[in-house]
Every structure is written in structure tokens, then in C-alpha cells.
Coordinates of C-alpha atoms in Angstrom, one line a residue:
X209 CA 52.7 82.1 119.6
X210 CA 50.1 80.2 117.5
X211 CA 50.0 76.5 118.0
X212 CA 47.9 74.0 116.0
X213 CA 47.5 70.5 117.6
X214 CA 47.4 67.6 115.2
X215 CA 47.0 64.0 116.2
X216 CA 45.8 61.9 113.2
X217 CA 45.6 58.4 114.9
X218 CA 45.9 57.0 118.5
X219 CA 49.3 55.6 117.7
X220 CA 50.9 58.7 116.2
X221 CA 52.7 61.2 118.4
X222 CA 51.2 64.6 119.0
X223 CA 52.2 67.0 116.2
X224 CA 52.3 70.7 116.7
X225 CA 52.3 73.4 114.0
X226 CA 53.8 76.6 115.5
X227 CA 53.4 80.0 113.9
X228 CA 52.5 78.3 110.6
X229 CA 56.2 77.7 109.9
X230 CA 57.6 75.1 112.4
X231 CA 56.5 71.5 113.0
X232 CA 57.3 69.9 116.3
X233 CA 57.4 66.2 115.8
X234 CA 56.0 64.5 112.7
X235 CA 54.0 61.4 113.7
X236 CA 53.8 58.3 111.5
X237 CA 51.0 58.7 109.1
X238 CA 52.3 61.3 106.5
X239 CA 49.2 61.3 104.3
X240 CA 46.9 62.2 107.2
X241 CA 49.2 64.7 108.8
X242 CA 49.9 66.5 105.5
X243 CA 46.1 66.7 104.9
X244 CA 45.7 68.3 108.3
X245 CA 48.6 70.7 107.8
X246 CA 47.0 71.8 104.5
X247 CA 44.0 73.0 106.4
X248 CA 46.2 75.7 107.9
X249 CA 49.0 76.4 105.5
X250 CA 50.4 75.8 102.1
X251 CA 52.9 73.0 102.7
X252 CA 55.7 75.0 101.1
X253 CA 55.3 77.5 104.0
X254 CA 56.7 75.0 106.4
X255 CA 60.3 75.8 107.1
X256 CA 61.4 73.5 109.8
X257 CA 60.6 70.1 111.4
X258 CA 61.9 69.7 115.0
X259 CA 62.1 66.1 116.3
X260 CA 62.0 65.9 120.1
X261 CA 63.7 62.5 119.9
X262 CA 64.5 59.7 117.5
X263 CA 61.5 57.3 118.1
X264 CA 59.5 56.0 115.2
X265 CA 56.1 57.3 116.3
X266 CA 57.5 60.9 116.3
X267 CA 59.7 60.7 113.2
X268 CA 58.4 58.3 110.6
X269 CA 56.4 60.9 108.6
X270 CA 59.2 63.5 108.7
X271 CA 60.8 62.3 105.4
X272 CA 57.7 62.6 103.4
X273 CA 56.7 65.9 104.9
X274 CA 60.2 67.4 104.4
X275 CA 60.3 66.2 100.8
X276 CA 56.9 67.8 99.9
X277 CA 57.5 71.0 101.8
X278 CA 61.2 71.6 101.4
X279 CA 61.5 72.0 105.2
X280 CA 64.7 71.3 107.1
X281 CA 64.7 68.7 109.8
X282 CA 66.4 69.1 113.2
X283 CA 67.2 66.7 116.1
X284 CA 69.5 66.7 119.1
X285 CA 73.0 65.5 118.1
X286 CA 72.8 62.6 120.6
X287 CA 69.8 61.1 118.7
X288 CA 71.1 61.8 115.2
X289 CA 72.4 58.2 114.8
X290 CA 69.4 56.6 116.4
X291 CA 66.8 58.0 114.1
X292 CA 67.9 55.7 111.3
X293 CA 68.5 52.6 113.5
X294 CA 65.8 50.0 113.8
X295 CA 66.4 49.4 117.5
X296 CA 67.3 52.9 118.7
X297 CA 64.3 54.3 116.8
X298 CA 62.2 51.4 118.2
X299 CA 60.7 50.9 114.7
X300 CA 61.0 47.2 115.3
X301 CA 58.3 47.5 117.9
X302 CA 56.0 48.8 115.1
X303 CA 57.0 46.0 112.7
X304 CA 58.6 48.6 110.5
X305 CA 62.0 49.7 109.1
X306 CA 63.8 52.7 110.6
X307 CA 62.6 56.1 109.3
X308 CA 64.2 57.3 106.2
X309 CA 64.5 60.9 107.3
X310 CA 67.9 62.5 107.2
X311 CA 68.1 65.5 109.7
X312 CA 69.9 68.5 108.3
X313 CA 70.3 70.4 111.7
X314 CA 71.6 69.2 115.0
X315 CA 70.8 70.9 118.3
X316 CA 72.5 71.2 121.7
X317 CA 71.5 72.4 125.1
X318 CA 70.7 76.1 125.2
X319 CA 70.3 76.5 121.4
X320 CA 67.6 79.1 120.5
X321 CA 65.4 78.3 117.5
X322 CA 63.8 81.2 115.7
X323 CA 60.1 80.5 115.1
X324 CA 59.2 83.9 113.6
X325 CA 57.3 86.9 115.0
X326 CA 60.3 87.7 117.2
X327 CA 59.8 84.4 119.2
X328 CA 62.2 81.5 119.8
X329 CA 62.3 78.0 121.3
X330 CA 65.0 77.3 123.8
X331 CA 66.4 73.7 123.5
X332 CA 66.6 71.8 126.8
X333 CA 68.4 68.5 126.6
X334 CA 66.5 66.0 128.7
X335 CA 68.1 62.5 128.3
X336 CA 66.2 59.6 129.8
X337 CA 63.5 58.4 127.4
X338 CA 66.3 58.5 124.7
X339 CA 69.8 59.8 124.7
X340 CA 68.9 62.9 122.7
X341 CA 65.5 63.7 124.0
X342 CA 64.8 67.5 124.1
X343 CA 62.1 69.8 125.4
X344 CA 61.5 73.2 123.8
X345 CA 60.6 76.2 125.9
X346 CA 58.9 79.4 124.7
X347 CA 59.3 82.0 127.5
X348 CA 56.8 84.7 126.4
X349 CA 53.8 82.4 126.5
X350 CA 55.4 80.1 129.1
X351 CA 54.9 77.1 126.9
X352 CA 56.8 73.8 127.0
X353 CA 56.9 71.2 124.3
X354 CA 57.9 68.3 126.4
X355 CA 58.2 65.4 123.9
X356 CA 58.0 62.1 125.8
X357 CA 59.9 63.4 128.8
X358 CA 56.8 64.5 130.8
X359 CA 53.1 64.2 130.3
X360 CA 50.2 65.9 132.0
X361 CA 48.9 64.5 135.3
X362 CA 52.2 63.3 136.6
X363 CA 53.2 61.2 133.6
X364 CA 56.7 60.6 132.2
X365 CA 58.3 58.7 129.4
X366 CA 59.3 55.0 129.4
X367 CA 62.9 54.3 130.1
X368 CA 63.1 50.6 129.0
X369 CA 63.9 51.2 125.3
X370 CA 67.2 50.6 123.5
X371 CA 69.1 53.9 124.1
X372 CA 67.1 55.0 127.1
X373 CA 69.1 56.4 130.0
X374 CA 67.0 55.9 133.2
X375 CA 69.8 57.1 135.4
X376 CA 69.5 60.6 133.8
X377 CA 65.7 60.9 133.7
X378 CA 65.3 62.3 137.2
X379 CA 67.8 65.1 136.6
X380 CA 66.1 65.9 133.3
X381 CA 62.7 66.2 134.9
X382 CA 64.1 68.2 137.8
X383 CA 65.5 70.7 135.2
X384 CA 62.0 71.2 133.9
X385 CA 60.6 72.0 137.4
X386 CA 62.8 75.1 137.4
X387 CA 60.9 76.6 134.4
X388 CA 57.9 78.8 134.6
X389 CA 55.4 76.8 132.5
X390 CA 51.7 77.5 131.9
X391 CA 51.1 75.6 128.7
X392 CA 52.2 72.0 128.4
X393 CA 52.4 70.4 124.9
X394 CA 53.4 66.8 125.4
X395 CA 54.4 64.2 122.9
X396 CA 51.2 62.2 123.4
X397 CA 47.7 63.3 124.5
X398 CA 46.0 66.7 124.2
X399 CA 47.9 69.8 125.3
X400 CA 46.9 71.6 128.5
X401 CA 46.9 75.3 129.4
X402 CA 46.4 74.8 133.1
X403 CA 49.0 74.5 135.9
X404 CA 51.9 73.4 133.7
X405 CA 54.3 73.9 136.7
X406 CA 52.2 71.7 139.0
X407 CA 51.9 68.9 136.4
X408 CA 55.6 68.8 135.8
X409 CA 56.2 68.8 139.6
X410 CA 53.8 65.9 139.9
X411 CA 55.8 64.0 137.3
X412 CA 59.0 64.7 139.2
X413 CA 57.4 63.6 142.5
X414 CA 56.1 60.4 140.9
X415 CA 59.4 59.6 139.3
X416 CA 61.3 60.1 142.6
X417 CA 58.9 57.7 144.3
X418 CA 59.3 55.0 141.6
X419 CA 63.1 55.3 141.5
X420 CA 63.4 55.5 145.3
X421 CA 65.2 58.8 145.2

């Protein structure tokens, strides 16, 4: 699996180009992101944009990228409504309107997404940060795209947004501890290829302490 890491500004989510065909999250600044993508591919080679959840910093650029590339856009069914809502998308916190993107595909737990070269991403529903947050696991390279569910060094996503489900976050992170993860590609910050399992376990331990579980 080939992964290109793109992060145009400090406020955008991390954006990952996978196998030159699939984009995981889209960030906010479409002009900068498209410029970065065109260093690696012709934009029309992009076939799919997967949104790990409905928040503005991950989705705002998706409409422009999809329009220029012709790519489809997918999101978990529980966040389909939220992506175009000012409060559920938290676009109001950025002083912006909700994203204009209209997802064409919805995902559920256990779905397998073809990413070419005989590889796939398994959809893991991890509610907590949002109702429809997902992580994506590629078993051959032992890679996890974790969105804003967990971050390196014991971090995890906020649970105080409209649509967050803090009572489900611990179970979601516990689910991730059962995976064999080497490479962790989170929704913010640079990816890491060291001790993915340990970093997820650290997130789980920290979350248990904070929640008093």
C-alpha cells in the first residue's frame, strides 16, 4: 500500500492519498490540497474520497475535489445527515457554513473498500467523536487510518461537540486495541510507523483514567 501524507495548513485535517486512487479525508483548503495531489497523480485518477467523519476540517474541501476529479464520496451512514449541518459538522466553530459535499456512498461496520492492487480497507465504526466516526484498517501492511478517534502518544478525539457520543468512545477505542497495528495514520498530526499497538493501548488507558472506568 502506497500512502502519501498531505497536510496543507495547521488547521486542516491530515489527508492521505492511498494507492494513487483513494483519498482519506479531504481537509478544508481545496486549492492547496489539489495542488499537492497533482504532484502525485492526475486529478481524474482519483476514484474515491472516504470521510472518516462529518466534521468541517475533514470534509470542507471534498466537494471541490470531487467536482474536479469525478471521484465518489463515502461516509458512514450515521454521519450522512451531519455532514451538511452547521452544528453537527461543527462548521459554526470555523465561522463557516456547512460543507456542500453530497456523499454518494454510505458505509457500515465491516464493509470492505477496494483500494486497488488486491488490497482493501475494512470499515470499523468507532462512535464517540461523532456518531458516524470510522477507522479504516488495511491488514497486509497492518495500517490503521484512525480519523479523530485516536492519535499517537495516547491521544484521542474530543467528545464535547454536537453529535458526540462520549458514552461510546471507550468501547470504540477498546475495539481498536484488538487489531494488529504497526502504522498509525491519524486525522491530525504526522503518521507514525512505530508501535501502533502500543500507542492505541496508551489512548485506551488514558481514556479509562479520564472517564473513571
